[in-house]
Coordinates of C-alpha atoms in Angstrom, one line a residue:
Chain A
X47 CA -24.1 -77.1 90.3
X48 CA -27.2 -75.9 88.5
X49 CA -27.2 -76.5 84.4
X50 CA -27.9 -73.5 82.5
X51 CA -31.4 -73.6 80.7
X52 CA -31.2 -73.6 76.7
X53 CA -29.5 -70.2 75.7
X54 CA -32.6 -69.4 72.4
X55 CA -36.1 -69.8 72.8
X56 CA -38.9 -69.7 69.9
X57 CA -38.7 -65.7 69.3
X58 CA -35.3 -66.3 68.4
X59 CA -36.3 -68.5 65.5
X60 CA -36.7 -66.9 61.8
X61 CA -36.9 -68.2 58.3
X62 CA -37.5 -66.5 54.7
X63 CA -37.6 -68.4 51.5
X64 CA -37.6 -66.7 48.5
X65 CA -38.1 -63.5 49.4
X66 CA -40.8 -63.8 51.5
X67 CA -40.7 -63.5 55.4
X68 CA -42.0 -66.2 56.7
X69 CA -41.7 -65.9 60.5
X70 CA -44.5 -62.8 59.9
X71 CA -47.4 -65.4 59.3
X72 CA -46.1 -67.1 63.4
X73 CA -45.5 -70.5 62.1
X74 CA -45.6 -72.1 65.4
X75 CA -42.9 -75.0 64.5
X76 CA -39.6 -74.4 62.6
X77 CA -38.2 -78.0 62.1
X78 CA -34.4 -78.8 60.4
X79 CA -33.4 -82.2 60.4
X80 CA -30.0 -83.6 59.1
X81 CA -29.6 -87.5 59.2
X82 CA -27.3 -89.5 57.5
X83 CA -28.7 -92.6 55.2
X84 CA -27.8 -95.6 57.2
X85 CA -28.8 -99.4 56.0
X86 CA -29.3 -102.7 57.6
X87 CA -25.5 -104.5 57.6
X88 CA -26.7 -107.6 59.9
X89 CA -27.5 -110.9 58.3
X90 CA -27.4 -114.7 59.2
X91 CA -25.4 -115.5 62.2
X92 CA -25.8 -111.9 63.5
X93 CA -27.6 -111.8 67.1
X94 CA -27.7 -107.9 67.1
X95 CA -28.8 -105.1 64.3
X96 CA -26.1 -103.4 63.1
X97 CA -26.6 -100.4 60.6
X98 CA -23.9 -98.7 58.5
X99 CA -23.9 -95.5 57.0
X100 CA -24.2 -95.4 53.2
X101 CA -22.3 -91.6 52.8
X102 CA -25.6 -89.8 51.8
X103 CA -26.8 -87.2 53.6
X104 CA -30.5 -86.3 54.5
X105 CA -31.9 -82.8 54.9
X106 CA -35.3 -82.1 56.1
X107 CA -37.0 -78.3 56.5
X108 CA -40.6 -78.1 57.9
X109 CA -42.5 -74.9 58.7
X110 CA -45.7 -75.8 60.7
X111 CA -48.8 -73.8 61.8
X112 CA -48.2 -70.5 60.1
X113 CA -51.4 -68.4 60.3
X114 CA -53.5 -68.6 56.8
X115 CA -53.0 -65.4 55.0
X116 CA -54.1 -64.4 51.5
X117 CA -52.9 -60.1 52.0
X118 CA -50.1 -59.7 49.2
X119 CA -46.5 -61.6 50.8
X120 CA -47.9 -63.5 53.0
X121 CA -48.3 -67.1 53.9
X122 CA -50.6 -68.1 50.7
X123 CA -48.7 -66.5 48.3
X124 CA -45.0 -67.3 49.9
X125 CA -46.2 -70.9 50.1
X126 CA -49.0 -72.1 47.1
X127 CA -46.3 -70.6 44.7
X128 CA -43.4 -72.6 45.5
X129 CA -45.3 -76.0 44.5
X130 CA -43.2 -78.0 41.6
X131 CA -44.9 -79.0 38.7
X132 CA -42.4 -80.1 36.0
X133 CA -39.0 -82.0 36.6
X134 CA -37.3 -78.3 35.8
X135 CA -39.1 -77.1 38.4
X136 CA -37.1 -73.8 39.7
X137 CA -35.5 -74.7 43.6
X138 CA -35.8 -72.4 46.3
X139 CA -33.8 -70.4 48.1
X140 CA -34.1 -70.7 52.2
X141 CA -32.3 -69.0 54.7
X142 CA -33.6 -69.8 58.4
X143 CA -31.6 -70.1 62.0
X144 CA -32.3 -70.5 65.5
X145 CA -30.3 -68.1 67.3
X146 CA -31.7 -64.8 66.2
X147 CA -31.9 -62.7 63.0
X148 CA -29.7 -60.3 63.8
X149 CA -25.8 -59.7 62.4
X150 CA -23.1 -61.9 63.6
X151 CA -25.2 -65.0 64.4
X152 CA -25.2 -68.2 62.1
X153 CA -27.8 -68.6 59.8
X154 CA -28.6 -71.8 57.7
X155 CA -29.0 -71.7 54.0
X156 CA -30.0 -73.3 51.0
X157 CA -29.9 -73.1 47.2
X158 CA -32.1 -76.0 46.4
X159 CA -35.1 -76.4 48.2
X160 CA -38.6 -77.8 46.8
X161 CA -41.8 -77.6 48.6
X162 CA -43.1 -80.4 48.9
X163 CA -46.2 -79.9 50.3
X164 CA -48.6 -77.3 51.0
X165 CA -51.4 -78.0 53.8
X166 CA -53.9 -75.6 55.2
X167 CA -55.7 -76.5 58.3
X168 CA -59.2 -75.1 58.9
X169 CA -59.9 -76.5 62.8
X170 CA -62.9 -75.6 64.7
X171 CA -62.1 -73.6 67.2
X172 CA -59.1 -72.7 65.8
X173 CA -57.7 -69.5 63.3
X174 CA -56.8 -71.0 60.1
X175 CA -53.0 -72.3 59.7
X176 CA -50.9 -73.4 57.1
X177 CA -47.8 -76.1 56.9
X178 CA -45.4 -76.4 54.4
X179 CA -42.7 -79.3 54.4
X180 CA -39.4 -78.7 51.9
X181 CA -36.9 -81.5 50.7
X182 CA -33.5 -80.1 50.4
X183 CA -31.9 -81.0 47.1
X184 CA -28.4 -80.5 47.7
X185 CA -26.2 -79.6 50.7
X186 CA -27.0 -76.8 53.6
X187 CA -24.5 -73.6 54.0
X188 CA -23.7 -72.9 57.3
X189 CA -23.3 -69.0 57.5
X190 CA -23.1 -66.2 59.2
X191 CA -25.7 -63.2 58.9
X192 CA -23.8 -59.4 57.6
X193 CA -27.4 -57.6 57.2
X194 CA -30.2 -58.5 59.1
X195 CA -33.9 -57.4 58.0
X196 CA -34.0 -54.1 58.3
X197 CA -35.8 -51.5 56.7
X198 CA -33.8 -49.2 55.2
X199 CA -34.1 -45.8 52.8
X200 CA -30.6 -44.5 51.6
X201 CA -27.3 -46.2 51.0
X202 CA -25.6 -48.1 53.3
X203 CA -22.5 -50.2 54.7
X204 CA -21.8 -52.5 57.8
X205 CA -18.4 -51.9 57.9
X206 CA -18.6 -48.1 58.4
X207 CA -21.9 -49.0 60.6
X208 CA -19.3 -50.6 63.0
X209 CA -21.3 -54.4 62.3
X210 CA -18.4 -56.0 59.9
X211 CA -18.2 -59.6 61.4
X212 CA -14.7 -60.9 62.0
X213 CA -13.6 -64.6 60.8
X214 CA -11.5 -65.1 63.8
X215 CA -13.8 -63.6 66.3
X216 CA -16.4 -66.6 65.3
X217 CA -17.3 -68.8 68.1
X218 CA -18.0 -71.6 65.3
X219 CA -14.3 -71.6 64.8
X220 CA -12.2 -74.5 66.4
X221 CA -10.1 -73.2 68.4
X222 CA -6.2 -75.2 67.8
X223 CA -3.9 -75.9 70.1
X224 CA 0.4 -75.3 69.3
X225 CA 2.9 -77.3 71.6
X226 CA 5.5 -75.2 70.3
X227 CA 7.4 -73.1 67.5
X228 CA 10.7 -73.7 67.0
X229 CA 14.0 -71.5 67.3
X230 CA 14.7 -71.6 63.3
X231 CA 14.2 -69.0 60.2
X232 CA 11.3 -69.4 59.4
X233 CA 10.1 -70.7 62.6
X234 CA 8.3 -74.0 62.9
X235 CA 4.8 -74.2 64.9
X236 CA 3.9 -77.6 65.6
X237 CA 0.4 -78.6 66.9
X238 CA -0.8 -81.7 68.7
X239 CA -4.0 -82.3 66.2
X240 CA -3.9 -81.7 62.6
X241 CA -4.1 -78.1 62.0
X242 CA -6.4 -78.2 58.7
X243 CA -4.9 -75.7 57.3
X244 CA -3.6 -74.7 53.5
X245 CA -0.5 -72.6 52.4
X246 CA -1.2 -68.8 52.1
X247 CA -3.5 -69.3 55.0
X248 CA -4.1 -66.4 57.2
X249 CA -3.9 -67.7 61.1
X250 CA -4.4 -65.9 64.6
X251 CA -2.0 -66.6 67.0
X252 CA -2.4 -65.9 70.7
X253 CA -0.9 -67.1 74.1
X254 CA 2.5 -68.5 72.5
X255 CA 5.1 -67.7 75.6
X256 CA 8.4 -67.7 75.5
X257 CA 8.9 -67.0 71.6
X258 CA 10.9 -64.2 70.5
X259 CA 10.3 -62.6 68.2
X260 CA 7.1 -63.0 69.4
X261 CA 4.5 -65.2 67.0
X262 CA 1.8 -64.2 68.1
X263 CA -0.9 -62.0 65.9
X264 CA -1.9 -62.7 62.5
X265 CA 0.7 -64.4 60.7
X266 CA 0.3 -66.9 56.9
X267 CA 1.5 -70.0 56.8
X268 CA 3.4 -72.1 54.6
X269 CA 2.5 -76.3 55.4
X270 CA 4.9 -78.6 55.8
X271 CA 3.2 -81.7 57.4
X272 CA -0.7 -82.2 59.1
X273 CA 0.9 -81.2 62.2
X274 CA 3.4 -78.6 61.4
X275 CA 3.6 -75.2 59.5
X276 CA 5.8 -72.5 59.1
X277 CA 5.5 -68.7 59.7
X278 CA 7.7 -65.7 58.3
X279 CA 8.9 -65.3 61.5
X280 CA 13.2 -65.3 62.4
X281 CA 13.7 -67.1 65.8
X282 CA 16.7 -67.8 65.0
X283 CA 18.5 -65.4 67.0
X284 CA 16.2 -65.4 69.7
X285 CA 14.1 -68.2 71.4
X286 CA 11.2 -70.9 70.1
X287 CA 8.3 -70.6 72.5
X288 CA 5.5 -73.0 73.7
X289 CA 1.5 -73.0 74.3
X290 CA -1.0 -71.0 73.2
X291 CA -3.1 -71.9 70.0
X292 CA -4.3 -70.0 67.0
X293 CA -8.0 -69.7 64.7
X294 CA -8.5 -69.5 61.1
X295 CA -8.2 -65.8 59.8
X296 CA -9.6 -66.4 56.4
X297 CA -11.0 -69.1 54.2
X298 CA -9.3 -70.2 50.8
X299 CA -12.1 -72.3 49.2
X300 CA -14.8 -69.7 48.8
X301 CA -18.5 -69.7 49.7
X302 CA -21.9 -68.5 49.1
X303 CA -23.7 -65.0 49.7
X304 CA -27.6 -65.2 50.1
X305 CA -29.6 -61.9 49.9
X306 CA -33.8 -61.6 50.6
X307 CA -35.2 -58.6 49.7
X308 CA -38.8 -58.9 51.8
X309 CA -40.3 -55.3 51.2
X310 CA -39.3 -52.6 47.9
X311 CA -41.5 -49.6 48.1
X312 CA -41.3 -46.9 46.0
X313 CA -37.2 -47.0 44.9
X314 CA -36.3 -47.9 41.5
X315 CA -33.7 -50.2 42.0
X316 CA -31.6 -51.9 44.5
X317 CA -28.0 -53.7 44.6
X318 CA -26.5 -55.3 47.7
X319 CA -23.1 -56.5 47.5
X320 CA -20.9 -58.3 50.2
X321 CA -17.5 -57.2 50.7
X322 CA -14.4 -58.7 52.6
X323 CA -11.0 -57.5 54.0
X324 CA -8.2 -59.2 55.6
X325 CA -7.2 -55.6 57.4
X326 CA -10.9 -54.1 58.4
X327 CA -9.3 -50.8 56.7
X328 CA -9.6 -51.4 52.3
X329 CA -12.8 -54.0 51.6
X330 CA -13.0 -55.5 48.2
X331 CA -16.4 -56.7 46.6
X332 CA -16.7 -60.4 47.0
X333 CA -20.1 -61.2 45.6
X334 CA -22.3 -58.5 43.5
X335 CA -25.8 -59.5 43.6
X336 CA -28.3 -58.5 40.6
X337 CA -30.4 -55.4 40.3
X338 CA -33.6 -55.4 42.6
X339 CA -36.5 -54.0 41.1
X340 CA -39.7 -55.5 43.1
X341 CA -40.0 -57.7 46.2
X342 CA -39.7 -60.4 46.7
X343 CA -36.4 -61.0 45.3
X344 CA -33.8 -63.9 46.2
X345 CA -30.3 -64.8 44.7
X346 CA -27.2 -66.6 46.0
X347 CA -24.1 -66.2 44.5
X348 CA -21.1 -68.4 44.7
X349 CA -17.8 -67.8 44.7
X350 CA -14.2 -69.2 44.8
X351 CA -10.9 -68.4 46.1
X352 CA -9.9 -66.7 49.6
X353 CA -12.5 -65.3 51.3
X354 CA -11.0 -62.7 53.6
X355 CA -11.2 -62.3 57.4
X356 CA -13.7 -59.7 57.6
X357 CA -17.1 -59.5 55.8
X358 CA -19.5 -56.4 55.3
X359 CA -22.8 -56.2 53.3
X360 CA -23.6 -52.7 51.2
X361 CA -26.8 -51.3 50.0
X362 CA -26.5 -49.1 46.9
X363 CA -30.3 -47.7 46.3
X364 CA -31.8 -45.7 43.5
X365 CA -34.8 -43.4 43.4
X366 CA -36.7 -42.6 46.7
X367 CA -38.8 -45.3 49.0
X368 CA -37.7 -48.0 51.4
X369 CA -36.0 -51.4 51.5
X370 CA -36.3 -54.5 53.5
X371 CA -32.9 -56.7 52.9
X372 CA -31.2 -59.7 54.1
X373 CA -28.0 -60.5 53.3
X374 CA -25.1 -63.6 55.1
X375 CA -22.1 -65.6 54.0
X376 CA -21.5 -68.7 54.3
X377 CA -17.2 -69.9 53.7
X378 CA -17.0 -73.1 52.1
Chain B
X18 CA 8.7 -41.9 34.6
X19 CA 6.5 -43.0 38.1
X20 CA 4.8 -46.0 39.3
X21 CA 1.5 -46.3 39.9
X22 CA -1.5 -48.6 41.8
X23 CA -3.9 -49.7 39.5
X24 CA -7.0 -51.8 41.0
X25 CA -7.5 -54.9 38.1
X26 CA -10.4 -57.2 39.3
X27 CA -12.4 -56.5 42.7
X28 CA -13.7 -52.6 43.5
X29 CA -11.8 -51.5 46.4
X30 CA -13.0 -49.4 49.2
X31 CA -11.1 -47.4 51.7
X32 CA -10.9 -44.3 53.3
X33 CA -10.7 -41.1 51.2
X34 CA -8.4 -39.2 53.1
X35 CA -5.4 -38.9 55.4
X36 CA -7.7 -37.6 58.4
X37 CA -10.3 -40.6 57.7
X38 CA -7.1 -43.1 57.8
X39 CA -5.8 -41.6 61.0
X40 CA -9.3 -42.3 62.3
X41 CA -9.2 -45.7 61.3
X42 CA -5.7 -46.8 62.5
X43 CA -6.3 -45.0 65.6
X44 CA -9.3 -47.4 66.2
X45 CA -7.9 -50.2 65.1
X46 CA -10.2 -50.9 62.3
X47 CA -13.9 -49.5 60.7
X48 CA -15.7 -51.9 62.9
X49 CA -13.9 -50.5 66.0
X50 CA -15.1 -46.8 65.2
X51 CA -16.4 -44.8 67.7
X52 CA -20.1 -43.2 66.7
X53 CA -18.4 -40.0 67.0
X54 CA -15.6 -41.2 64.8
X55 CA -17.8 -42.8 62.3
X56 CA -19.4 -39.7 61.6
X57 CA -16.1 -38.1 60.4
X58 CA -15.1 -41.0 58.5
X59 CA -15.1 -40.3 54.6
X60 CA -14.9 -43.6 52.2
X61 CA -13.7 -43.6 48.4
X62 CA -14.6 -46.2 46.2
X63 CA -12.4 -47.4 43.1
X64 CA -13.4 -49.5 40.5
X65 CA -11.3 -51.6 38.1
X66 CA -9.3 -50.1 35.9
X67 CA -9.3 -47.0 37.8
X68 CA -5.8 -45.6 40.1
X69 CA -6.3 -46.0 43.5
X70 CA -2.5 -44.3 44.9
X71 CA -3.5 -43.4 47.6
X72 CA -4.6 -47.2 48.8
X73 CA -3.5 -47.1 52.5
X74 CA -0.1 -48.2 52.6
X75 CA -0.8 -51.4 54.9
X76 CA -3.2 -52.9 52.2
X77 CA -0.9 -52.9 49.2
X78 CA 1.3 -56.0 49.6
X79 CA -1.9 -58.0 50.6
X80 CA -3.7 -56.5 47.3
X81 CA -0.9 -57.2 45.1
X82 CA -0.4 -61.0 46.2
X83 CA -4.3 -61.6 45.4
X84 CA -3.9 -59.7 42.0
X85 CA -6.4 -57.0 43.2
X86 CA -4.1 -54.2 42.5
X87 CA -1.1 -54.4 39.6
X88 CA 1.9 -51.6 39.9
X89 CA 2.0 -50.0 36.7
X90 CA 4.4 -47.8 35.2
X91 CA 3.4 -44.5 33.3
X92 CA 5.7 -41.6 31.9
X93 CA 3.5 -38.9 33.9
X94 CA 3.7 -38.2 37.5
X95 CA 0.8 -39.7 39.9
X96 CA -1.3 -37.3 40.7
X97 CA -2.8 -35.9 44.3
X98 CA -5.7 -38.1 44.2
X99 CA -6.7 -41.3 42.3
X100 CA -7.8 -40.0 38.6
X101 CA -9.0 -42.3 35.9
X102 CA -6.3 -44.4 34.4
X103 CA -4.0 -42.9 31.5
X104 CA -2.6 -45.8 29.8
X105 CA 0.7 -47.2 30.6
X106 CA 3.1 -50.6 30.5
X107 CA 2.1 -52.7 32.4
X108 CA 5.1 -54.4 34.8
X109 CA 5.4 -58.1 35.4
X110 CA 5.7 -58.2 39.1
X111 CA 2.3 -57.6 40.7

């Protein structure tokens, strides 16, 4: 059987830090690296090189050959500003991915980056290009994107634009198997792996057979072991069931909510805000980020607690003019 | 005397009216809308502090077990639509 070829290619590729758009300038290598910090653990008497993590971490971000531009936001001025000077140097904010800038798909993110480096390349022959390498201070955020650079000129919402993204519809999501759920009040779901999960937790059950009342849907548990939870569902009078499996329907440690405004012409102010909602029918805000009154603007807010099933981004804009926002989630 | 929805800590947004909910239910959802749908669709926003009665019935035991929304009881009849708060005692139970 034939293997499928590689499902993104490079114009899927797209990174902006700070504000600033940097897949416009055509870098022509986008490189993240995660490696963990291993050291040497043979010695005398050894006859093979062992190596044994150390429980750091490693985070590299490069962005190589983008075209030398001086025009207002572009590669000079996105890249000769972010140089550190001072040991309070202000980190950077990053959000890049591989698999298309568009809502729904996974984005990476982080809240502490520092350039590095700065490099541009005259070659003969050549048009001018510019590298930048960043060291990550701190941990990435593996999200997913709610508003994806558009240009916009009036209020708007993802939800009522049909493009909230739904938790349980994620393909990031590992998927959990259930042997069975027991003929008791409440009844018992056990699962053959650790199910990961927390009480209150929101789960989605499908393909349970045999249970009735019937389990499946969405459904919050109460834990009782690694392997077993409970859901408010009376079996008692009926039957336990078997099979099927279930995914996460919403988070309970929070998260963080990155926004890049790239483009602010002409409006005189601009606040985005993500919203969630366990039902797709009442959202509630979830992260509120400050007033934008120039481009280019970053922030990313954190916050705690449950972070519901579905997700939205709104853009509330004042004054006349245009807008050029992104805005993703990532669930701790 | 009546009870009341009051919305404490997060904004809340839902739709405005009984014809916008039907919508919604009937599609399962605001992300399921049909373009046609969507267009008829009418959202409210309420803030903190702010009633919000007419929060569709299969969001208020969710919003009251995250302390979005407190029941609240007042001495003056809820009126039609969600109207800015006019004091009250505030009940234990969320």
């Amino acid at each position: 059987m034939a293997q499928s070829p590689g499902k993104f290619g490079s114009p899927s590729g797209w990174i902006i830090a700070d504000g600033y758009n940097l897949t416009t300038v055509k870098p022509q290598q986008l490189r993240e690296k995660i490696s963990p910090n291993m050291m040497p653990s043979h010695g005398i008497g050894d006859s093979w090189e062992e190596h044994t993590p150390t429980g750091l971490t490693k985070a590299e971000l490069g962005v190589e050959g983008g075209f030398f531009d001086t025009g207002a936001v572009a590669s000079h001025a996105a890249l000769v500003a972010g140089m550190p000077s001072s040991p309070q140097a202000t980190a950077r904010v990053a959000c890049w991915g591989f698999g298309g800038l568009t809502i729904g798909e996974f984005f990476r993110g982080c809240r502490g980056v520092f350039q590095s480096t700065y490099e541009v390349l005259a070659t003969l022959g050549e048009l001018t290009k510019a590298n930048a390498e960043y060291v990550i201070h701190g941990q990435f955020d593996a999200g997913v994107i709610l508003q994806a650079l558009t240009q916009k000129s009036a209020d708007w919402n993802t939800k009522t634009d049909g493009a909230s993204v739904d938790y349980a519809a994620s393909t990031a999501q590992v998927v959990i198997p259930i042997t069975s759920n027991s003929q008791a009040n409440p009844s018992v779901v056990t699962t053959p792996v650790p199910h990961g999960l927390v009480t209150g937790q929101k789960v989605l059950i499908s393909g349970v057979a045999g249970s009735s009342p019937d389990i499946n849907g969405e459904q919050a548990v109460t834990v009782l072991t690694t392997t077993t939870f409970s859901v408010a569902v009376d079996t008692s009078a009926g039957s336990g069931g078997t099979g099927g499996s279930f995914v996460k329907a919403d988070t309970p440690s929070g998260g963080v909510a990155y926004q890049h405004v790239t483009e602010f012409t002409g409006l005189t102010g601009f606040i985005g805000k993500v919203r969630d909602s366990p039902d797709d029918t009442t959202y509630a805000d979830l992260a509120t980020f400050a007033n934008v009154t120039a481009a280019p603007a970053v922030e990313a807010v954190e916050v705690a607690g449950t972070v519901d099933r579905y997700l939205s981004y709104d853009g509330n804009v004042t004054g006349t003019g245009t807008i050029t926002a992104f805005g993703g989630f990532a669930r701790f | 005397v009546a009870e009341r929805l009051r919305v404490v800590r997060r904004a809340l947004t839902y739709p405005a009216d009984a014809e916008s909910l039907r919508l919604v239910r009937e599609a399962g959802g605001l992300s399921k809308l049909s373009p046609e749908a969507r267009e008829k669709v009418r959202m409210k926003e309420v803030k903190p502090g702010e009633w919000c009665d007419d929060l569709p019935a299969e969001s208020v035991e969710g919003r009251l077990l995250r302390g979005d929304v407190e029941r609240v009881t007042v001495d003056e009849p809820a009126p039609v639509d969600g109207a800015a708060p006019m004091g009250g005692r505030r009940k234990v139970a969320r």
